[in-house]
Coordinates of N, CA and C in Angstrom, one line a residue:
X1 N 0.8 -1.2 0.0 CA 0.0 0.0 0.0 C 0.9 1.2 0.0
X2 N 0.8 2.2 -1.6 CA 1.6 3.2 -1.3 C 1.4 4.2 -1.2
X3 N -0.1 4.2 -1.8 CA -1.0 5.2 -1.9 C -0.9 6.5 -3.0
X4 N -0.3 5.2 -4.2 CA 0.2 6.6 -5.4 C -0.7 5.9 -6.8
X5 N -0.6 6.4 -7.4 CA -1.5 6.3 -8.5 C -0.1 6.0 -9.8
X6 N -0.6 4.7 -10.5 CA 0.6 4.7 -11.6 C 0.0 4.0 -12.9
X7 N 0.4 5.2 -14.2 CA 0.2 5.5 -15.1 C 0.6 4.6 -16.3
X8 N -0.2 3.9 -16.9 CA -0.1 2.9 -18.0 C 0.4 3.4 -19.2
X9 N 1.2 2.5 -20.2 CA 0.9 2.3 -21.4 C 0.3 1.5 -22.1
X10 N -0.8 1.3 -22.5 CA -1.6 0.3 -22.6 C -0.5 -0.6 -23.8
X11 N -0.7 0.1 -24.6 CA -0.2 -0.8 -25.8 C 1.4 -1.3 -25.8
X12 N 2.5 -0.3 -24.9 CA 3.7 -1.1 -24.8 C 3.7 -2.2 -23.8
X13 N 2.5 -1.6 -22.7 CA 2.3 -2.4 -21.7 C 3.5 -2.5 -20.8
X14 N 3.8 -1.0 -20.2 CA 4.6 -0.5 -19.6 C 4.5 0.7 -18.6
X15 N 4.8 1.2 -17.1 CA 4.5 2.2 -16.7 C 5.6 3.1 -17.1
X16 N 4.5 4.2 -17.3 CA 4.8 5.8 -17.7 C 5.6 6.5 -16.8
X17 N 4.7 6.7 -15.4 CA 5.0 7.0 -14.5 C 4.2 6.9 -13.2
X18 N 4.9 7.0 -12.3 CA 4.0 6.8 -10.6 C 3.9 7.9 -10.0
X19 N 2.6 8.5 -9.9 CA 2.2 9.8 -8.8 C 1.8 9.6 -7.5
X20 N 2.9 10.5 -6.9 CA 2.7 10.4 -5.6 C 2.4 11.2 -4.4
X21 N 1.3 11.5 -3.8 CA 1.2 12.8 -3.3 C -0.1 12.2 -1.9
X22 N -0.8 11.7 -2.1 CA -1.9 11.0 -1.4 C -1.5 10.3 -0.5
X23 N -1.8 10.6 1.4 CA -1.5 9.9 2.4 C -2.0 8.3 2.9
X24 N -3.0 8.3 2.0 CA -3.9 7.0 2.7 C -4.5 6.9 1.6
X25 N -5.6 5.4 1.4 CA -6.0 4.8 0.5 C -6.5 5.5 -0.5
X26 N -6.4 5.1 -1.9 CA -7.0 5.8 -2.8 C -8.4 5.0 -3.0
X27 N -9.4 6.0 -3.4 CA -11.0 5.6 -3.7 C -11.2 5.6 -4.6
X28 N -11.0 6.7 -5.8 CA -11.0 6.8 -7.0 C -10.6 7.6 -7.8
X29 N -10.0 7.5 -9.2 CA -9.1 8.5 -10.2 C -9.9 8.8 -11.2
X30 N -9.7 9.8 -12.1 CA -10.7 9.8 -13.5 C -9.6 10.3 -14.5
X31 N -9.7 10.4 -15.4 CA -9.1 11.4 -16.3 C -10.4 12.8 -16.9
X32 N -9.9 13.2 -17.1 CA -10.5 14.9 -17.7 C -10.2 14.1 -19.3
X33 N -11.8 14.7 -19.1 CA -12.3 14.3 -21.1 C -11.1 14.7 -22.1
X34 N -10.4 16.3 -21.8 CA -9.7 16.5 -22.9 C -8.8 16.1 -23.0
X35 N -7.9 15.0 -21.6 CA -7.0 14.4 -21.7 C -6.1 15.2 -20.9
X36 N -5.7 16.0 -20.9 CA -4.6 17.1 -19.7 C -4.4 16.8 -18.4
X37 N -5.8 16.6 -17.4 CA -5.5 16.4 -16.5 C -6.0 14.7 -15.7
X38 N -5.9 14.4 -14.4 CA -6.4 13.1 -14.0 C -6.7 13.9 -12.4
X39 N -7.5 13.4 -11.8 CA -7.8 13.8 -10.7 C -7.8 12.2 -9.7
X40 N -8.1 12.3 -8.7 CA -7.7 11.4 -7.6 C -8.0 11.6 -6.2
X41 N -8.9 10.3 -5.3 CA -9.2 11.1 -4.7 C -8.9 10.1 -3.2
X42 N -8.9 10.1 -2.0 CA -9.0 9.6 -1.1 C -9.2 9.6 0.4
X43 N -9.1 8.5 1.4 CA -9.2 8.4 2.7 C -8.7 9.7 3.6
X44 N -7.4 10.1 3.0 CA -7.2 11.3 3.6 C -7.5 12.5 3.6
X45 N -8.8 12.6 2.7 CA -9.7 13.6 2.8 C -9.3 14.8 1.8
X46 N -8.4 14.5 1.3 CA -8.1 15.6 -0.1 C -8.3 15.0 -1.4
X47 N -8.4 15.6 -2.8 CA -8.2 15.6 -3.8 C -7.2 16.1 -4.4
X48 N -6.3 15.6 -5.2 CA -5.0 15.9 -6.2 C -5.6 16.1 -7.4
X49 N -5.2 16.6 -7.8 CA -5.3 17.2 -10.0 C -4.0 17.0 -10.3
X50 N -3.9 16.2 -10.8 CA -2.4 16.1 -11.9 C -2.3 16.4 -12.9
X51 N -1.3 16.7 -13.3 CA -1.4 17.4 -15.2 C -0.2 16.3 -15.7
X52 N -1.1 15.6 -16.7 CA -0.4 14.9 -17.2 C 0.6 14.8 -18.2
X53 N 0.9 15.9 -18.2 CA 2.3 15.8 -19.1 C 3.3 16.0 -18.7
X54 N 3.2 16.6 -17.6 CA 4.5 16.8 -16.2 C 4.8 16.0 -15.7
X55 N 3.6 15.2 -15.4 CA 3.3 13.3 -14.4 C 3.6 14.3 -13.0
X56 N 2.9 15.3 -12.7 CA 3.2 16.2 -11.4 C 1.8 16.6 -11.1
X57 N 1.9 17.0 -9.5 CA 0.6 17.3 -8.9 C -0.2 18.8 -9.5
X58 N -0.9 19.3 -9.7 CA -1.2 20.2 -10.0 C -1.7 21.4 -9.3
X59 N -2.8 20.3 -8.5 CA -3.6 21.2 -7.4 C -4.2 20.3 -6.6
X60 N -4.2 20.5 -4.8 CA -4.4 20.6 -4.1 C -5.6 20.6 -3.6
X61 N -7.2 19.8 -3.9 CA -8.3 20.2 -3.5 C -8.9 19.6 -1.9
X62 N -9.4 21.0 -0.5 CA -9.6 21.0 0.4 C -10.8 21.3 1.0
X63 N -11.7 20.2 1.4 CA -13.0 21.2 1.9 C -13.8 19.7 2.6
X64 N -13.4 18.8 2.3 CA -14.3 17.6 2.6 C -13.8 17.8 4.0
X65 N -14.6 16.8 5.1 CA -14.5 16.7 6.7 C -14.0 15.3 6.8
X66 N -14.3 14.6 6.1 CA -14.4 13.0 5.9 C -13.8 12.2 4.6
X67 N -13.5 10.8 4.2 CA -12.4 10.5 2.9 C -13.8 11.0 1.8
X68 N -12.6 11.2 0.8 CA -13.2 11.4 -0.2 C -13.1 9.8 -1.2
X69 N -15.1 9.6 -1.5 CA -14.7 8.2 -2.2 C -15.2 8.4 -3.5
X70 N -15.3 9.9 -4.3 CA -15.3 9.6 -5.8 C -15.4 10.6 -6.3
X71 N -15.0 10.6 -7.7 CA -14.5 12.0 -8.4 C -14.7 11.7 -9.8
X72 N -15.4 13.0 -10.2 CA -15.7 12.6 -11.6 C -15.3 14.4 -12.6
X73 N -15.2 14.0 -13.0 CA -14.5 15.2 -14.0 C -16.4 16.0 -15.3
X74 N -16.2 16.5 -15.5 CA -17.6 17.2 -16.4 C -17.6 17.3 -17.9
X75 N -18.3 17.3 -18.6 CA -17.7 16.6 -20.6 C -16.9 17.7 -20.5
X76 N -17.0 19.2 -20.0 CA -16.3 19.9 -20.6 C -14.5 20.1 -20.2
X77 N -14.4 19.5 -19.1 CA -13.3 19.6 -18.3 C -13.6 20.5 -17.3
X78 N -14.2 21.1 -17.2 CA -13.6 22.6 -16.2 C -14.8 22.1 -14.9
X79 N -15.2 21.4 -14.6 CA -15.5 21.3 -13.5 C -15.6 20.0 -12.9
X80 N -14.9 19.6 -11.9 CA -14.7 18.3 -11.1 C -15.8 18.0 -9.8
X81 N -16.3 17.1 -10.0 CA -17.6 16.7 -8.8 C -16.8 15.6 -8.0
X82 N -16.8 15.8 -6.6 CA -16.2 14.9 -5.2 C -17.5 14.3 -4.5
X83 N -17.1 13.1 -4.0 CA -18.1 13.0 -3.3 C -17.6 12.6 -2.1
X84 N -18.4 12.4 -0.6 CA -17.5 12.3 0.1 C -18.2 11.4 1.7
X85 N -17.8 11.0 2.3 CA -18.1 10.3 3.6 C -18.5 11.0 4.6
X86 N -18.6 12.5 4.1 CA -19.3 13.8 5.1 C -20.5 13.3 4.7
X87 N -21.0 13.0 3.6 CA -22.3 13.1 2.9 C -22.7 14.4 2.1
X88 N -21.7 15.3 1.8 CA -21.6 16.1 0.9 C -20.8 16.3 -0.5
X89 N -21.7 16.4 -1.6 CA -20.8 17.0 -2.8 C -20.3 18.2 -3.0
X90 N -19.3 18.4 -3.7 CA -18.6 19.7 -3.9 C -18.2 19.6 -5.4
X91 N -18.5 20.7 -6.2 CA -18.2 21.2 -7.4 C -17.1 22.2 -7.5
X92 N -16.0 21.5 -8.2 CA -15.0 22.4 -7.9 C -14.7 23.1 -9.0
X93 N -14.2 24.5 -9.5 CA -14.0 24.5 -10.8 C -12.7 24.6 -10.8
X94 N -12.2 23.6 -11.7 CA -11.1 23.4 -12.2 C -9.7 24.6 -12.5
X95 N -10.3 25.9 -13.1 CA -9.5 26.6 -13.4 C -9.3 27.8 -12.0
X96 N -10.0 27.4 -10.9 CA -10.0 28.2 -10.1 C -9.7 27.4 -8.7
X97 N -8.6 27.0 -9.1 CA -8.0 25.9 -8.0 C -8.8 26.2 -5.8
X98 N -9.0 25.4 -5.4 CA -9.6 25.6 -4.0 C -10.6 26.0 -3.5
X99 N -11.5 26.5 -5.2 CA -12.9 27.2 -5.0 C -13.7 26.1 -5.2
X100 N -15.3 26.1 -4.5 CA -16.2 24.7 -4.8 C -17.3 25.3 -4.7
X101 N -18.4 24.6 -5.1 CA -19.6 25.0 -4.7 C -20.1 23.9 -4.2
X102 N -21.0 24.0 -2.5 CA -21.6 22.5 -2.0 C -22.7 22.3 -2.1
X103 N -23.0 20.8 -2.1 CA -23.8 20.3 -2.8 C -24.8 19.7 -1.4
X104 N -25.3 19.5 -0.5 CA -26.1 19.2 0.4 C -27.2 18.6 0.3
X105 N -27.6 17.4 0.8 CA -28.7 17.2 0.8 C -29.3 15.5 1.0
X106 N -27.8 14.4 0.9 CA -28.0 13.3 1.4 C -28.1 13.1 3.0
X107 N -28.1 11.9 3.3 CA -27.9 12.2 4.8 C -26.8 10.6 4.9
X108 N -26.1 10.3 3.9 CA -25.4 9.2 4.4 C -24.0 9.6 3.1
X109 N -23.3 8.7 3.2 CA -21.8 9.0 2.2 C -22.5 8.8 1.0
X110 N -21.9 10.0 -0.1 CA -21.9 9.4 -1.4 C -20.6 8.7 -2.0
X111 N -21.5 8.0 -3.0 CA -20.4 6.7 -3.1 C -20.1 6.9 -4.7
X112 N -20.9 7.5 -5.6 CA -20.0 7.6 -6.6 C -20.9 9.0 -7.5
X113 N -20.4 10.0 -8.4 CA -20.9 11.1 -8.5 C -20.8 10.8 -10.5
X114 N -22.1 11.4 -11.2 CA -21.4 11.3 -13.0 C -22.0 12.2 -13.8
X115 N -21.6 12.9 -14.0 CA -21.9 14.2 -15.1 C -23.0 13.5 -16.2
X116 N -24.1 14.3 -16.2 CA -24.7 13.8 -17.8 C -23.9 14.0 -18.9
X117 N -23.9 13.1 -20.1 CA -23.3 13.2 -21.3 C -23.0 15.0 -21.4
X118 N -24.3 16.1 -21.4 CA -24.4 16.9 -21.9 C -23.5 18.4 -20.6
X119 N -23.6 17.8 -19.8 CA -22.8 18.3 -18.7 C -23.8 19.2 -17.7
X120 N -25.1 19.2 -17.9 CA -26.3 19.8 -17.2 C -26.4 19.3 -16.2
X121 N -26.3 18.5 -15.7 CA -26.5 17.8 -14.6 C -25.8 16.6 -13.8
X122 N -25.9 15.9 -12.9 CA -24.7 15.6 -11.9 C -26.1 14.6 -11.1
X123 N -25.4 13.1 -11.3 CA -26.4 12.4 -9.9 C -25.5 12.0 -9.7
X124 N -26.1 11.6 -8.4 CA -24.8 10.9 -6.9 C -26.0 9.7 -6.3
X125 N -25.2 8.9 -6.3 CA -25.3 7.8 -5.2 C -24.9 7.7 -4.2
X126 N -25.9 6.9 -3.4 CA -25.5 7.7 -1.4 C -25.9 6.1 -1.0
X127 N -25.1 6.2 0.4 CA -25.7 5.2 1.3 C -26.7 5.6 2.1
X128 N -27.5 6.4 1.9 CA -29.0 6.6 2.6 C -30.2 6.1 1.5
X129 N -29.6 5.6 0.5 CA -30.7 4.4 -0.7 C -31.0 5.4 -1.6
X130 N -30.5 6.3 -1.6 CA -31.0 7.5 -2.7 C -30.3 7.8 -4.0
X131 N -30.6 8.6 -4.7 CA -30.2 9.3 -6.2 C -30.7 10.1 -6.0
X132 N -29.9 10.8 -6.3 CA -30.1 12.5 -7.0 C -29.9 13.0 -7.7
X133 N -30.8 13.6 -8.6 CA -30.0 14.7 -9.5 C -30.0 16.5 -9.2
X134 N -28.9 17.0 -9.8 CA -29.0 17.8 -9.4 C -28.6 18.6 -10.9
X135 N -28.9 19.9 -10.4 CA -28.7 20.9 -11.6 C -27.5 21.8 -12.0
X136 N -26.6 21.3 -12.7 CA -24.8 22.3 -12.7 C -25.0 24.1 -12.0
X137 N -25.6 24.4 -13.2 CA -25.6 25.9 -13.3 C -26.3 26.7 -11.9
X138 N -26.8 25.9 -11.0 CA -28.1 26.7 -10.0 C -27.4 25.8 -8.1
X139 N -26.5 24.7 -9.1 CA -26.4 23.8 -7.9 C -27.9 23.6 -7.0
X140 N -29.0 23.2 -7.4 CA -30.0 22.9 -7.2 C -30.2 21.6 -7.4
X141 N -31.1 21.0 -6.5 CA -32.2 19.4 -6.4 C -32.5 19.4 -7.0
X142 N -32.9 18.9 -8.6 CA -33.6 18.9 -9.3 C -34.6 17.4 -9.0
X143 N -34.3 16.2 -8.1 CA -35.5 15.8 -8.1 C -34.2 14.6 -7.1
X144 N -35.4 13.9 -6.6 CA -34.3 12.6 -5.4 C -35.1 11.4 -5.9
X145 N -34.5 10.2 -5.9 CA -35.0 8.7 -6.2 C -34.8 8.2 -5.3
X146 N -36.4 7.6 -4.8 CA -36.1 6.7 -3.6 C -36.8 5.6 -4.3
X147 N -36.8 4.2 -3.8 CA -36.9 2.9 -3.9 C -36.2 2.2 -3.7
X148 N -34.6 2.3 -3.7 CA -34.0 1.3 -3.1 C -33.4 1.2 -1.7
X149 N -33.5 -0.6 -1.2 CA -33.3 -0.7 -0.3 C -32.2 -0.5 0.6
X150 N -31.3 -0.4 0.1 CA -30.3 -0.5 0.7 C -29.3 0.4 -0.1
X151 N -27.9 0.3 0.3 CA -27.4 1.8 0.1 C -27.2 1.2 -1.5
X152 N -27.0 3.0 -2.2 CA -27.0 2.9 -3.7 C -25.0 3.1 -3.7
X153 N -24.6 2.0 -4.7 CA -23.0 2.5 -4.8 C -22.9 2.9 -6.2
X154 N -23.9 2.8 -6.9 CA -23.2 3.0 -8.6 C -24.2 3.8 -9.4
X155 N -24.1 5.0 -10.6 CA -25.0 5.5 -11.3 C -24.5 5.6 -12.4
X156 N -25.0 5.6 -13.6 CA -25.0 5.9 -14.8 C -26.0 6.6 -15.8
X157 N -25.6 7.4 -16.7 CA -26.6 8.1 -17.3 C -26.4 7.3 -18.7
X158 N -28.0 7.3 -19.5 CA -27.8 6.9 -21.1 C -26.8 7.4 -21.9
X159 N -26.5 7.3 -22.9 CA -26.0 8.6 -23.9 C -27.1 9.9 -24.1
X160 N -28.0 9.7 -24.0 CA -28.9 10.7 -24.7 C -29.4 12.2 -24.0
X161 N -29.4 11.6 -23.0 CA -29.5 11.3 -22.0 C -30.8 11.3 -21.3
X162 N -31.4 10.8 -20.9 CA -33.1 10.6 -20.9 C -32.9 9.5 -20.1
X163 N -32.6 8.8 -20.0 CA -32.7 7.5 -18.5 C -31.4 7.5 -17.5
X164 N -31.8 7.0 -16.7 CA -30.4 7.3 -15.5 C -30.7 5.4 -15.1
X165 N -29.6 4.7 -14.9 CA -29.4 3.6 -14.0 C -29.2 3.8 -12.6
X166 N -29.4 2.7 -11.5 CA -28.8 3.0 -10.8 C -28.4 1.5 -9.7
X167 N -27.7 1.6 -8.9 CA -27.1 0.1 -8.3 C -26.9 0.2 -6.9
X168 N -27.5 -1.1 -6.3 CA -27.5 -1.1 -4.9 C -27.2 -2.5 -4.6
X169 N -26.7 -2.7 -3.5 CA -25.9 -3.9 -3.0 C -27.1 -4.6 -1.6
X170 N -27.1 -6.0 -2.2 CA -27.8 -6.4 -1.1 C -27.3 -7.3 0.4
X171 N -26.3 -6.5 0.6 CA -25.3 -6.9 1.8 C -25.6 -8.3 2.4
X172 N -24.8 -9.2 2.3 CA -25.6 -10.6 3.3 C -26.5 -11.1 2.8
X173 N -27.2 -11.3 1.9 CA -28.4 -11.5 0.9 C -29.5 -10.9 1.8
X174 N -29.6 -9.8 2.6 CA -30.5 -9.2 3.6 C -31.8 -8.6 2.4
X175 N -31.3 -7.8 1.4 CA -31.9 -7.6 0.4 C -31.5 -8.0 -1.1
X176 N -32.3 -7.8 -2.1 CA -31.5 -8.4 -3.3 C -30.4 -7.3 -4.1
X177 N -29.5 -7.5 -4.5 CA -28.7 -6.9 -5.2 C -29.7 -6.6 -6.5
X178 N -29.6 -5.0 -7.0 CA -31.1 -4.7 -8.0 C -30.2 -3.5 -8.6
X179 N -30.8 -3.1 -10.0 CA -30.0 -2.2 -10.7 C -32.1 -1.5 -11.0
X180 N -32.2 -0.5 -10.8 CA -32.9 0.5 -11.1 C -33.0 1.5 -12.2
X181 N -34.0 1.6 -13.3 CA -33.7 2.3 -14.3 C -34.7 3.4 -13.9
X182 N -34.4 5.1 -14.3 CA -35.2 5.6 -13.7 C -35.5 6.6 -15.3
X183 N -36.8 6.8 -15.5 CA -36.9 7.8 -16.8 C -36.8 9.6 -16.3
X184 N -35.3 10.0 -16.4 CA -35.4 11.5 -16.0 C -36.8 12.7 -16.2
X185 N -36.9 12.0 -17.9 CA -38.4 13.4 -18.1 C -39.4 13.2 -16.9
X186 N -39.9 12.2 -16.8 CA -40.9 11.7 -15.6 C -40.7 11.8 -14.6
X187 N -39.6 11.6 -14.1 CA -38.6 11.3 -12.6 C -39.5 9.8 -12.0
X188 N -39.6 8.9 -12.8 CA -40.1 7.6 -12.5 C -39.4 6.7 -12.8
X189 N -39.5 5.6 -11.7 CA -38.8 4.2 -12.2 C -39.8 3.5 -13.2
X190 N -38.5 3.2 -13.9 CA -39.2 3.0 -15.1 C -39.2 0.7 -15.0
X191 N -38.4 0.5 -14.1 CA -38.2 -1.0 -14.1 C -37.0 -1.2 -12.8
X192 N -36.6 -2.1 -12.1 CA -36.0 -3.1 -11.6 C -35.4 -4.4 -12.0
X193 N -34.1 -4.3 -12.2 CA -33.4 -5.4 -12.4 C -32.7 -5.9 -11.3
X194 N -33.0 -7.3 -11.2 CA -32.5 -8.2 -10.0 C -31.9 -9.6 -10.1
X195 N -31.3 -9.9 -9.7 CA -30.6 -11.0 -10.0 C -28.4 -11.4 -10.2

């Protein structure tokens, strides 16, 4: 356990290089759509931005209370979404290193955060069984999904973007492990997958 992040070649099938800056476990990395930067995030309650042509840290992101367990970058690049074991998101913008806007409103960790295709909007998965979406430009609720039982760890949006997935774990077979499709125009589950 080094707690550094290390950078592939896929095709020589070789490392590039190893980033190292993060005190304790890593949760999760992304790359930024245009390719420049990688973000990274973890237990120690910070976020790193690396610029990847340096293979060096970039920026320094500070505001969580608790680890941070996910990070997702926005189509356009310029704005990175954290999520975190406070039970708060933060919108950070990118070019304005240590500024965020917070996002409030679960009441348990969020576990993983994903930009719509079109970059409008932002759901997060929480361990209080919920989804959210929320609105970029107002940082507003635009609407919350309840029906699952137990905590939600995973979300995805269509391409189109018009349906949202979503994933919950049924710990101990206590409940069933179920993927949730939800139709955004409606804010309705549209079906349950289980199995």
């Amino acid at each position: 356990w080094d707690n550094s992040v290390t950078l592939w070649d896929i095709a020589a099938r070789q490392e590039i290089a190893i980033l190292r800056g993060h005190t304790s476990t890593l949760h999760g990395v992304t790359f930024a759509p245009d390719g420049k930067l990688l973000a990274s995030c973890s237990q120690d309650v910070t976020t790193l931005i690396w610029d990847l042509d340096l293979h060096q840290k970039n920026a320094t992101l500070l505001g969580h209370t608790k680890s941070v367990l996910c990070v997702a970058f926005s189509p356009d690049s310029r704005t990175l979404a954290t999520g975190s074991d406070d039970a708060s998101v933060r919108l950070w913008h990118v070019q304005r290193r240590g500024e965020s806007d917070i996002l409030r409103g679960h009441t348990g960790l969020v576990a993983q955060a994903k930009f719509s295709p079109d970059g409008r909007t932002l759901a997060t998965a929480s361990f209080d069984h919920t989804v959210k979406i929320w609105e970029i430009t107002t940082q507003r609720e635009i609407t919350t999904f309840e029906g699952h039982t137990r905590p939600v760890f995973s979300v995805a949006f269509s391409p189109e973007p018009r349906i949202l997935a979503s994933g919950s774990d049924g710990w101990g077979n206590e409940a069933p492990t179920e993927i949730k499709i939800w139709d955004l125009d409606s804010q309705r589950e549209i079906a349950t997958l289980a199995g």
